Amino acid sequence: MSAAAESLAPSPATREYLAGEHLLLINGERVPAASGERIEVQDPATEEIIATVAGAGADDVDRAVTAARAALKGEWSTMTSYERARCILNFADEIEKNVSLIAEVEVMENGLPRMISEYTAVKFGAEFLRYYAGWATKIHGLTIPVSPMDARNGETLTYTRREPIGVVGAIIPWNAPLPMAILKLAPALATGCTIVLKPAELTPLTALLLVELAHKAGIPNGVINVVAGYGQSAGQALAEHPDVDKISFTGSTAVGKKIIEASTGNLKKVTLELGGKSPFVVFPDADLERVIPGAIRGAFFLQGQNCMASTRLFVHEDVFDTVVHGIAQGVGAMKLGPGLDPASMLGPLISGDQRDRVMAYIDAGKESGAELVAGGDALPGKGFFIKPTLFARTNMDMKIAREEIFGPVLCVQSFSDSDGLEGIAAEANKTIYGLSGSVWTKDISIAHKLAAMIDSGQVSINCHAAVDPAIPFGGNKQSGWGREFGMEGLEPYLKTKATTVLY
Ligand code: NAP
Ligand code: MG
C-alpha cells in the first residue's frame, strides 16, 4: 500500500470490527433476525460494501420490546439514581476510550470528515451522557398544599412522583449516527426508561457499536436493545407496537406524520425532531469576518445533511456582493474527499439516491433563474460527492428556497432598509419549518427584536445553530413536537403520578 493509501485505510481495530458479524442486540445478546434478512452497509466515499447487518422485522421488534418491558421491572428499576448515573458515566468513559474506533466506523458508514466525527463523539457522545448523568440524581416531584373533600389545613398531603414513562422506541436518521443515538439514549437512561433503538438502515454500525459499549459499561441487559432494519418494517412495527409507551423520532417531516398515525393504536406519547430550512439574516453592520465562515459552516456542516443547516441567507443589499463573494471563495477552497483523509473538509453525501435527489434540486435551481455562483455539479468517479453549491438572487417562490434539500445547497436572497424588521421576519418565516435561525448584527436592539420574531425553536445571535447539551432544542411548526436537550429534554421521558393522603 502506498503511503497515501495507507493514511486512508481504517485501523486494524476498525477492520476487525467491520469484519465481525453484525447482529441485532436484544436483551444483551447478539441475535440474528428471525427472517435471516441482512442489510448491506456501503461506504459512500468509495461505494464499497463494508459490512452487512441483520435486518429486523416485526417479530424481532416484538422480542426487543418484550426484553425492554422486562428490563423496566428488573435490576434497572431497583438501582439507586446514583448507581444509574454511574452506569451512564461509565458509558461516557467507554465512548471516550474508543473514540478512534467509533469515529472510523462512523466515517466509513456515513462519510463525514473524521475530525468532525471525533469532535462530536466527545461533545455529543461522552459529554452529552455526562450532562444527563448529572440529572439522574435530580429528578423529583413536589409536595402540594391541597384541600380535596374540603379537608382543612394539615389534614392532607399531595405529593408527586416523576416516574419513567416506560419502554421508549427511538427511531433515528443517518445524518449523524453517533449524536442521534446518544441524544435519545441519554435522557431515556437518566429517567430510568428502557429503549428499543432503530437506527437508519444506511448507518446501523455506529449504533450497534455504541450499545456494545453501553453493556460493557454495566448498563443491564434489556435496557437498550437495537433493531437495525428498514423503516417500513422495523420502524413501522416499533411505532405501532402496543407495548411501547413512547416514540422519540428524528427524521423527515413526511415520516414524522406516519409515526403519529402509527402511534394512535395505544395512544403512545410521541416527540418529533423533523426537518428544517433555517434563515440566517445578515445586517450591514455585522462583522463579515465572522459572518462568512459562519455561513459556510452553517450551510455545509455534514455536507448540508443537517436539520439545522442555514440554507436560506438573507443579506442586506449593502453587503450582499461582499458576502456572496466571500462565501464563494471560501467554498471554492474546500477540499472534498473521503472522511478518513485528514485533508477532507467535506465528505460525500450519504447515498447515490441522496446525490441524485440533491442534483435534481440543483438542476431546478439552475432553471429557476437563480444565479449559480459556486458549485452546481457532482464529482465524477466513485463516491457520492457534490460540490458545495451557492445560488444568489433566490426568492421564496423558488423550490430550492422553499423545500428542505438536505445537501450542500445554499440560497442567498437580499433585503433592504425598506423591508423593515416585519418584512424580513415575514420572509424568514415563509416556510413550513421552524427549527433554527440566526441574526447577525452589532445592534442589540435589532438582534433581540428579530430573534423574537423568527418562528423557530432556536435562534442564535452572531452565531448559528448553537448546540450544547444544556440548550433546549426542537422545532416549531412542521419541524417537530417537543424539545430535546437540557432540563426540558427530560420531560418527554417522564410521567407524573400524584398521590394524595387524607389523614
Ligand atoms: P427519514 O427517512 O424520515 O428516516 C428517519 C428514520 O425513520 C430512519 O430510521 C428510517 O428508516 C425510519 N423510517 C422510515 N420510514 C418509517 C416508517 N414508516 N415508520 C417508522 N420509521 C420509519 O429521514 P432520513 O432521510 O433518514 O433523515 C433526514 C431527515 O431527518 C431530514 O428531513 C432532516 O431534517 C431530519 N433530521 C432532523 C433532525 C432534528 O433534530 N430535527 C436531525 C437530523 C435529521 P430507514 O433508514 O430504513 O429509512
Ligand atoms: Mg429514509
XYZ file of C-alpha atoms and ligand atoms in Angstrom:
552
model
C 0.000 0.000 0.000
C 1.321 3.482 -0.844
C 1.770 5.985 1.989
C -1.244 7.961 0.707
C -3.468 4.879 0.545
C -2.221 3.805 3.993
C -3.338 7.102 5.531
C -6.848 6.496 4.131
C -7.137 2.944 5.398
C -9.004 2.276 8.623
C -7.024 0.930 11.573
C -6.709 -2.831 12.175
C -9.195 -2.497 15.072
C -11.777 -0.942 12.756
C -11.158 -3.547 10.068
C -11.641 -6.258 12.648
C -14.868 -4.651 13.882
C -16.247 -4.321 10.349
C -15.328 -7.922 9.510
C -17.252 -9.222 12.545
C -20.811 -10.479 12.453
C -23.320 -7.651 12.953
C -26.487 -8.904 14.588
C -29.403 -7.426 16.475
C -28.892 -6.652 20.168
C -31.789 -7.949 22.219
C -31.662 -8.445 25.983
C -27.882 -8.088 25.954
C -27.449 -10.838 23.370
C -26.361 -10.628 19.772
C -29.057 -12.414 17.786
C -29.849 -12.879 14.095
C -33.083 -11.559 12.613
C -35.892 -14.129 12.689
C -36.219 -13.857 8.896
C -32.462 -14.159 8.354
C -32.535 -10.861 6.457
C -29.236 -8.987 6.011
C -28.775 -5.331 5.051
C -25.662 -4.151 3.217
C -23.803 -1.113 4.526
C -21.996 0.965 1.917
C -19.104 3.402 2.303
C -20.445 6.481 0.487
C -16.904 7.681 -0.302
C -15.880 4.517 -2.165
C -19.251 2.839 -2.895
C -17.806 -0.369 -1.423
C -19.907 -2.621 0.801
C -18.150 -2.548 4.167
C -20.415 -4.863 6.178
C -23.818 -6.479 6.351
C -26.089 -6.332 9.378
C -29.115 -8.335 10.459
C -32.318 -6.602 9.354
C -35.058 -6.760 11.974
C -38.686 -7.446 11.142
C -41.838 -7.187 13.250
C -41.049 -10.426 15.160
C -37.641 -9.131 16.202
C -39.102 -5.788 17.249
C -41.623 -7.669 19.350
C -38.840 -9.642 21.061
C -36.921 -6.432 21.717
C -39.976 -4.709 23.188
C -40.598 -7.717 25.446
C -36.983 -7.540 26.653
C -37.262 -3.782 27.265
C -40.535 -4.283 29.178
C -38.960 -6.958 31.384
C -35.868 -4.803 31.991
C -38.106 -1.984 33.201
C -39.043 -4.165 36.167
C -35.622 -5.769 36.664
C -32.273 -4.717 38.087
C -32.522 -1.329 36.358
C -35.598 -0.354 38.373
C -34.024 -1.231 41.719
C -30.804 0.678 41.130
C -30.455 3.924 43.040
C -30.313 7.061 40.955
C -26.615 7.294 41.913
C -25.973 3.825 40.502
C -27.869 4.701 37.337
C -25.812 7.883 37.000
C -22.629 5.833 37.474
C -23.651 3.490 34.622
C -24.210 6.473 32.336
C -20.854 7.973 33.349
C -19.139 4.642 32.654
C -20.814 4.584 29.236
C -19.395 8.076 28.569
C -15.927 6.874 29.571
C -16.198 3.855 27.239
C -17.027 6.189 24.367
C -14.044 8.391 25.135
C -11.739 5.375 25.342
C -12.944 4.195 21.938
C -13.230 7.499 20.065
C -10.880 6.427 17.324
C -12.756 3.188 16.562
C -16.168 4.851 16.794
C -15.067 7.705 14.534
C -13.663 5.381 11.883
C -16.814 3.266 11.860
C -18.999 6.367 11.697
C -16.885 7.904 8.933
C -16.967 4.717 6.897
C -20.727 4.292 7.019
C -21.704 7.966 6.859
C -18.878 9.758 5.007
C -18.395 12.733 7.359
C -14.869 14.094 7.922
C -13.060 12.256 10.698
C -12.249 15.405 12.659
C -15.953 16.220 12.941
C -16.766 12.660 13.936
C -14.135 12.678 16.690
C -15.331 16.049 17.932
C -18.987 15.012 18.050
C -18.154 11.671 19.711
C -16.853 13.650 22.664
C -19.213 16.634 22.627
C -22.455 14.818 21.721
C -21.403 11.390 22.931
C -19.433 11.432 26.152
C -20.274 14.945 27.341
C -23.933 14.664 26.457
C -24.154 11.479 28.528
C -22.337 13.137 31.431
C -24.737 16.069 31.338
C -27.722 13.708 31.643
C -25.955 11.517 34.214
C -25.995 14.652 36.364
C -29.772 14.889 36.023
C -30.354 11.264 37.048
C -29.983 12.213 40.726
C -32.073 15.389 40.469
C -35.406 14.124 39.217
C -38.094 14.567 41.846
C -41.664 15.634 42.342
C -43.372 18.233 44.521
C -45.342 18.435 47.727
C -48.512 20.426 47.049
C -50.860 22.097 49.564
C -54.392 20.987 48.661
C -57.900 20.749 50.094
C -59.770 17.892 48.440
C -63.060 16.859 50.040
C -62.961 20.138 51.972
C -60.081 18.918 54.126
C -58.666 21.550 56.467
C -55.095 22.709 56.500
C -52.863 19.991 57.949
C -55.276 17.168 57.092
C -53.992 16.257 53.653
C -50.844 15.856 51.696
C -50.371 15.528 47.955
C -47.019 14.589 46.562
C -45.967 13.904 43.003
C -43.513 11.314 41.787
C -41.733 11.556 38.438
C -41.724 8.057 37.004
C -40.016 6.774 33.867
C -42.505 6.810 31.002
C -41.622 3.186 30.290
C -40.477 1.499 27.086
C -39.158 4.041 24.583
C -38.925 3.350 20.863
C -36.174 5.553 19.420
C -36.073 5.928 15.631
C -33.162 7.899 14.212
C -31.767 9.113 10.857
C -28.401 8.550 9.203
C -27.010 12.069 9.064
C -25.127 11.946 12.391
C -25.211 8.337 13.615
C -23.492 8.785 16.983
C -25.145 12.003 18.186
C -28.573 10.849 17.003
C -28.323 7.668 19.085
C -26.918 9.407 22.176
C -29.497 12.212 22.071
C -32.169 9.554 22.568
C -30.300 7.243 24.938
C -29.029 9.838 27.431
C -32.338 11.271 28.707
C -34.038 7.864 28.495
C -31.329 6.318 30.691
C -31.270 9.254 33.106
C -35.001 8.902 33.724
C -34.851 5.116 34.147
C -36.636 4.164 30.919
C -35.709 1.214 28.711
C -35.158 1.555 24.994
C -35.579 -0.148 21.650
C -33.379 1.750 19.187
C -33.988 1.586 15.420
C -31.012 3.140 13.623
C -31.219 4.217 9.981
C -30.828 1.362 7.521
C -27.878 3.211 5.932
C -25.905 3.640 9.193
C -26.592 0.844 11.691
C -22.967 0.070 12.628
C -22.271 3.040 14.896
C -25.410 2.365 16.952
C -24.550 -1.320 17.340
C -21.019 -0.464 18.439
C -22.254 2.151 20.922
C -24.688 -0.212 22.566
C -21.987 -2.877 22.915
C -20.021 -0.213 24.812
C -23.084 0.560 26.942
C -23.210 -3.096 28.006
C -19.509 -3.040 28.761
C -20.184 -0.007 30.958
C -22.578 -2.022 33.110
C -25.951 -0.992 31.723
C -28.055 -4.095 32.402
C -29.273 -6.412 29.667
C -32.526 -5.419 28.020
C -32.233 -1.743 28.966
C -31.026 -0.850 25.463
C -31.936 -3.077 22.520
C -31.011 -2.391 18.902
C -33.198 -3.464 15.994
C -31.349 -2.424 12.867
C -33.749 -2.674 9.962
C -35.823 -0.888 7.368
C -38.181 1.936 8.238
C -41.225 0.350 6.629
C -40.746 -2.906 8.554
C -38.769 -2.453 11.794
C -39.562 1.273 12.173
C -43.260 0.881 11.443
C -43.549 -2.163 13.759
C -41.931 -0.191 16.591
C -44.122 2.873 16.051
C -47.266 0.687 16.034
C -46.276 -1.653 18.863
C -48.988 -1.725 21.581
C -46.448 -2.245 24.379
C -44.247 0.750 23.519
C -45.067 3.750 25.725
C -43.313 6.443 23.770
C -41.692 7.075 20.416
C -38.851 9.534 20.145
C -38.319 10.130 16.437
C -35.776 12.151 14.488
C -36.122 12.255 10.731
C -38.132 13.760 7.925
C -41.407 15.595 8.357
C -43.111 13.110 5.994
C -42.141 10.084 8.109
C -42.884 12.050 11.305
C -46.518 12.241 10.179
C -46.560 8.456 9.637
C -45.222 7.974 13.170
C -48.143 9.960 14.551
C -50.608 7.791 12.614
C -48.882 4.599 13.754
C -48.971 5.733 17.384
C -52.750 6.002 17.609
C -53.357 2.295 18.381
C -52.294 2.666 22.022
C -52.004 6.489 22.064
C -48.324 6.250 22.853
C -46.599 9.547 23.531
C -44.625 10.965 20.614
C -41.863 13.532 20.270
C -40.590 14.500 16.828
C -37.422 16.225 15.641
C -38.034 16.888 11.960
C -36.789 18.878 9.001
C -35.725 22.487 8.674
C -34.996 25.330 6.273
C -33.403 27.789 8.617
C -32.851 31.505 7.960
C -29.563 33.350 8.557
C -30.047 37.123 8.459
C -27.100 39.475 7.895
C -27.333 43.214 8.606
C -24.806 45.614 7.073
C -23.067 46.362 10.389
C -22.357 42.653 11.078
C -18.761 41.503 11.432
C -18.287 39.939 7.999
C -15.102 38.207 9.159
C -17.394 36.073 11.300
C -20.432 36.053 9.034
C -18.708 34.441 6.053
C -17.143 31.446 7.817
C -20.301 31.185 9.944
C -22.483 30.989 6.840
C -20.234 28.340 5.305
C -20.230 26.222 8.457
C -23.948 26.736 8.987
C -24.857 25.598 5.495
C -22.271 22.933 4.710
C -21.652 21.168 8.034
C -22.223 17.442 7.347
C -22.401 18.287 3.631
C -25.606 20.200 4.382
C -27.234 16.985 5.625
C -28.073 18.755 8.815
C -31.536 19.647 10.062
C -30.376 22.995 11.478
C -28.487 23.991 8.318
C -28.708 27.688 7.487
C -29.875 27.105 3.948
C -31.557 30.486 3.444
C -29.326 33.526 3.770
C -30.998 36.930 3.871
C -28.323 39.573 3.299
C -28.712 43.365 3.317
C -28.147 44.764 -0.173
C -25.243 46.978 1.034
C -23.127 43.911 1.863
C -24.756 41.390 -0.463
C -21.980 41.210 -3.070
C -19.218 41.097 -0.430
C -20.902 38.268 1.469
C -21.701 36.241 -1.653
C -18.177 36.707 -2.987
C -16.636 35.732 0.382
C -18.732 32.570 0.621
C -17.962 31.628 -2.995
C -14.250 31.998 -2.313
C -14.498 30.005 0.891
C -16.410 27.087 -0.618
C -14.182 27.096 -3.691
C -11.251 26.341 -1.386
C -12.981 23.444 0.405
C -11.429 20.090 -0.344
C -13.883 17.277 -0.960
C -12.770 13.759 -0.211
C -13.210 10.638 1.894
C -13.718 11.370 5.565
C -10.685 9.283 6.527
C -8.409 11.660 4.581
C -7.343 14.318 7.111
C -7.293 16.912 4.306
C -11.005 16.440 3.515
C -13.226 19.295 4.619
C -16.398 17.896 3.056
C -17.286 14.243 2.580
C -19.718 12.540 0.233
C -23.481 12.566 0.556
C -24.907 9.504 2.213
C -26.015 7.563 -0.867
C -26.461 7.539 -4.621
C -30.178 8.260 -4.132
C -29.407 11.280 -1.977
C -26.880 12.565 -4.519
C -29.476 12.237 -7.291
C -32.149 13.951 -5.179
C -29.848 16.865 -4.409
C -28.712 17.141 -8.056
C -32.383 17.345 -9.112
C -32.760 20.348 -6.774
C -29.610 21.944 -8.183
C -30.992 21.485 -11.702
C -34.275 23.042 -10.584
C -32.266 25.938 -9.132
C -30.436 26.474 -12.424
C -33.757 26.540 -14.271
C -35.427 28.859 -11.770
C -33.449 31.956 -12.754
C -31.344 31.988 -9.578
C -27.706 32.947 -10.133
C -25.373 29.955 -9.725
C -22.262 31.394 -8.050
C -20.362 28.285 -6.956
C -20.510 24.515 -7.310
C -23.521 23.116 -9.139
C -22.272 19.671 -10.016
C -21.269 16.281 -8.705
C -17.697 14.954 -8.807
C -17.069 12.293 -11.425
C -15.830 8.869 -10.313
C -16.566 6.837 -7.216
C -18.279 8.333 -4.202
C -21.393 10.491 -3.879
C -19.685 13.886 -3.827
C -21.407 17.146 -4.749
C -19.541 20.452 -4.766
C -20.785 22.987 -2.234
C -23.305 24.989 -4.241
C -24.268 28.620 -3.882
C -27.278 30.265 -5.540
C -27.656 34.058 -5.282
C -30.722 36.180 -6.020
C -33.121 33.498 -4.912
C -36.633 34.219 -3.672
C -39.159 32.327 -1.614
C -41.195 31.311 -4.678
C -38.337 29.075 -5.812
C -38.424 25.380 -4.959
C -34.758 25.451 -3.846
C -35.581 28.166 -1.308
C -38.789 26.542 -0.059
C -38.031 22.842 0.290
C -35.566 21.074 2.564
C -32.803 19.786 0.245
C -30.603 18.154 2.905
C -27.489 18.625 0.832
C -24.793 21.252 0.159
C -27.003 23.926 -1.398
C -27.179 27.474 -0.067
C -29.668 30.124 -1.278
C -28.937 33.821 -0.801
C -31.652 36.460 -1.000
C -31.292 40.214 -0.444
C -33.256 42.698 1.627
C -33.140 46.463 2.048
C -33.955 49.002 4.758
C -37.398 49.489 3.247
C -38.354 45.903 4.152
C -38.212 46.717 7.865
C -37.939 44.040 10.528
C -41.551 42.957 9.875
C -40.774 42.347 6.219
C -37.554 40.461 6.954
C -39.281 38.295 9.562
C -42.145 37.580 7.146
C -39.669 36.252 4.545
C -37.680 34.314 7.149
C -40.905 32.719 8.393
C -42.260 31.899 4.906
C -41.650 28.193 5.415
C -43.441 25.200 6.907
C -40.402 24.670 9.148
C -39.244 26.398 12.337
C -36.172 24.666 13.707
C -33.256 27.086 13.837
C -32.207 30.541 12.667
C -29.733 33.317 13.281
C -29.399 37.087 13.262
C -26.068 38.773 12.601
C -25.667 42.406 13.699
C -23.899 44.531 16.318
C -27.157 46.366 17.063
C -28.540 44.636 20.160
C -31.951 46.154 19.702
C -32.351 44.788 16.160
C -30.823 41.470 17.210
C -33.248 40.798 20.050
C -36.297 42.148 18.220
C -35.735 39.998 15.155
C -34.720 36.941 17.215
C -38.103 37.192 18.954
C -39.914 37.499 15.606
C -38.347 34.420 13.984
C -40.697 31.474 14.469
C -38.139 28.783 15.333
C -37.329 26.671 18.360
C -33.798 28.052 18.395
C -32.442 31.404 17.284
C -28.803 32.409 17.654
C -27.292 35.878 17.541
C -23.913 36.289 15.803
C -23.534 32.524 15.542
C -25.720 29.810 14.009
C -27.164 26.629 15.493
C -25.609 26.937 18.916
C -25.814 23.427 20.327
C -24.887 22.333 23.793
C -26.365 19.570 25.952
C -27.992 22.248 28.136
C -29.649 24.316 25.365
C -33.238 23.205 24.621
C -33.526 22.050 21.041
C -36.554 21.341 18.877
C -38.854 22.660 16.234
C -41.897 24.890 15.830
C -44.460 24.359 13.054
C -43.689 21.236 10.987
C -40.177 20.934 12.420
C -41.449 18.871 15.297
C -43.162 18.217 18.591
C -41.420 18.760 21.908
C -37.886 19.630 22.911
C -34.721 17.634 23.432
C -31.585 18.680 25.354
C -31.399 20.429 28.694
C -33.807 20.067 31.572
C -36.759 20.202 29.162
C -35.337 17.190 27.368
C -36.164 15.010 30.391
C -39.882 15.787 30.312
C -40.896 13.545 27.398
C -39.370 10.562 29.235
C -41.253 11.131 32.491
C -44.803 10.819 33.721
C -46.175 12.362 36.874
C -48.087 10.440 39.491
C -49.962 12.471 42.094
C -50.632 10.698 45.396
C -52.980 12.250 47.928
C -53.235 11.257 51.582
C -56.121 12.316 53.779
C -55.249 11.949 57.408
P -36.367 9.541 7.360
O -36.457 8.958 6.022
O -37.559 10.212 7.930
O -35.876 8.359 8.323
C -35.659 8.522 9.695
C -35.812 7.178 10.374
O -37.172 6.737 10.267
C -34.978 6.070 9.740
O -34.534 5.195 10.753
C -35.978 5.410 8.831
O -35.643 4.094 8.457
C -37.207 5.437 9.695
N -38.457 5.259 8.962
C -38.702 5.426 7.640
N -39.989 5.136 7.361
C -40.577 4.784 8.536
C -41.899 4.389 8.912
N -42.893 4.295 8.028
N -42.129 4.100 10.209
C -41.161 4.208 11.136
N -39.893 4.556 10.840
C -39.603 4.863 9.551
O -35.210 10.601 7.473
P -33.750 10.456 6.889
O -33.829 10.566 5.426
O -33.095 9.277 7.494
O -33.058 11.763 7.538
C -33.203 13.034 7.014
C -34.292 13.837 7.684
O -34.097 13.879 9.094
C -34.308 15.281 7.256
O -35.611 15.706 6.994
C -33.743 16.024 8.441
O -34.111 17.363 8.543
C -34.246 15.212 9.561
N -33.413 15.419 10.765
C -33.928 16.141 11.791
C -33.167 16.385 12.918
C -33.716 17.172 14.077
O -33.164 17.043 15.159
N -34.742 17.962 13.924
C -31.879 15.889 12.988
C -31.371 15.169 11.912
C -32.165 14.943 10.809
P -34.772 3.886 7.099
O -33.414 4.221 7.482
O -34.951 2.465 6.751
O -35.324 4.807 6.072
Mg -35.189 7.282 4.693
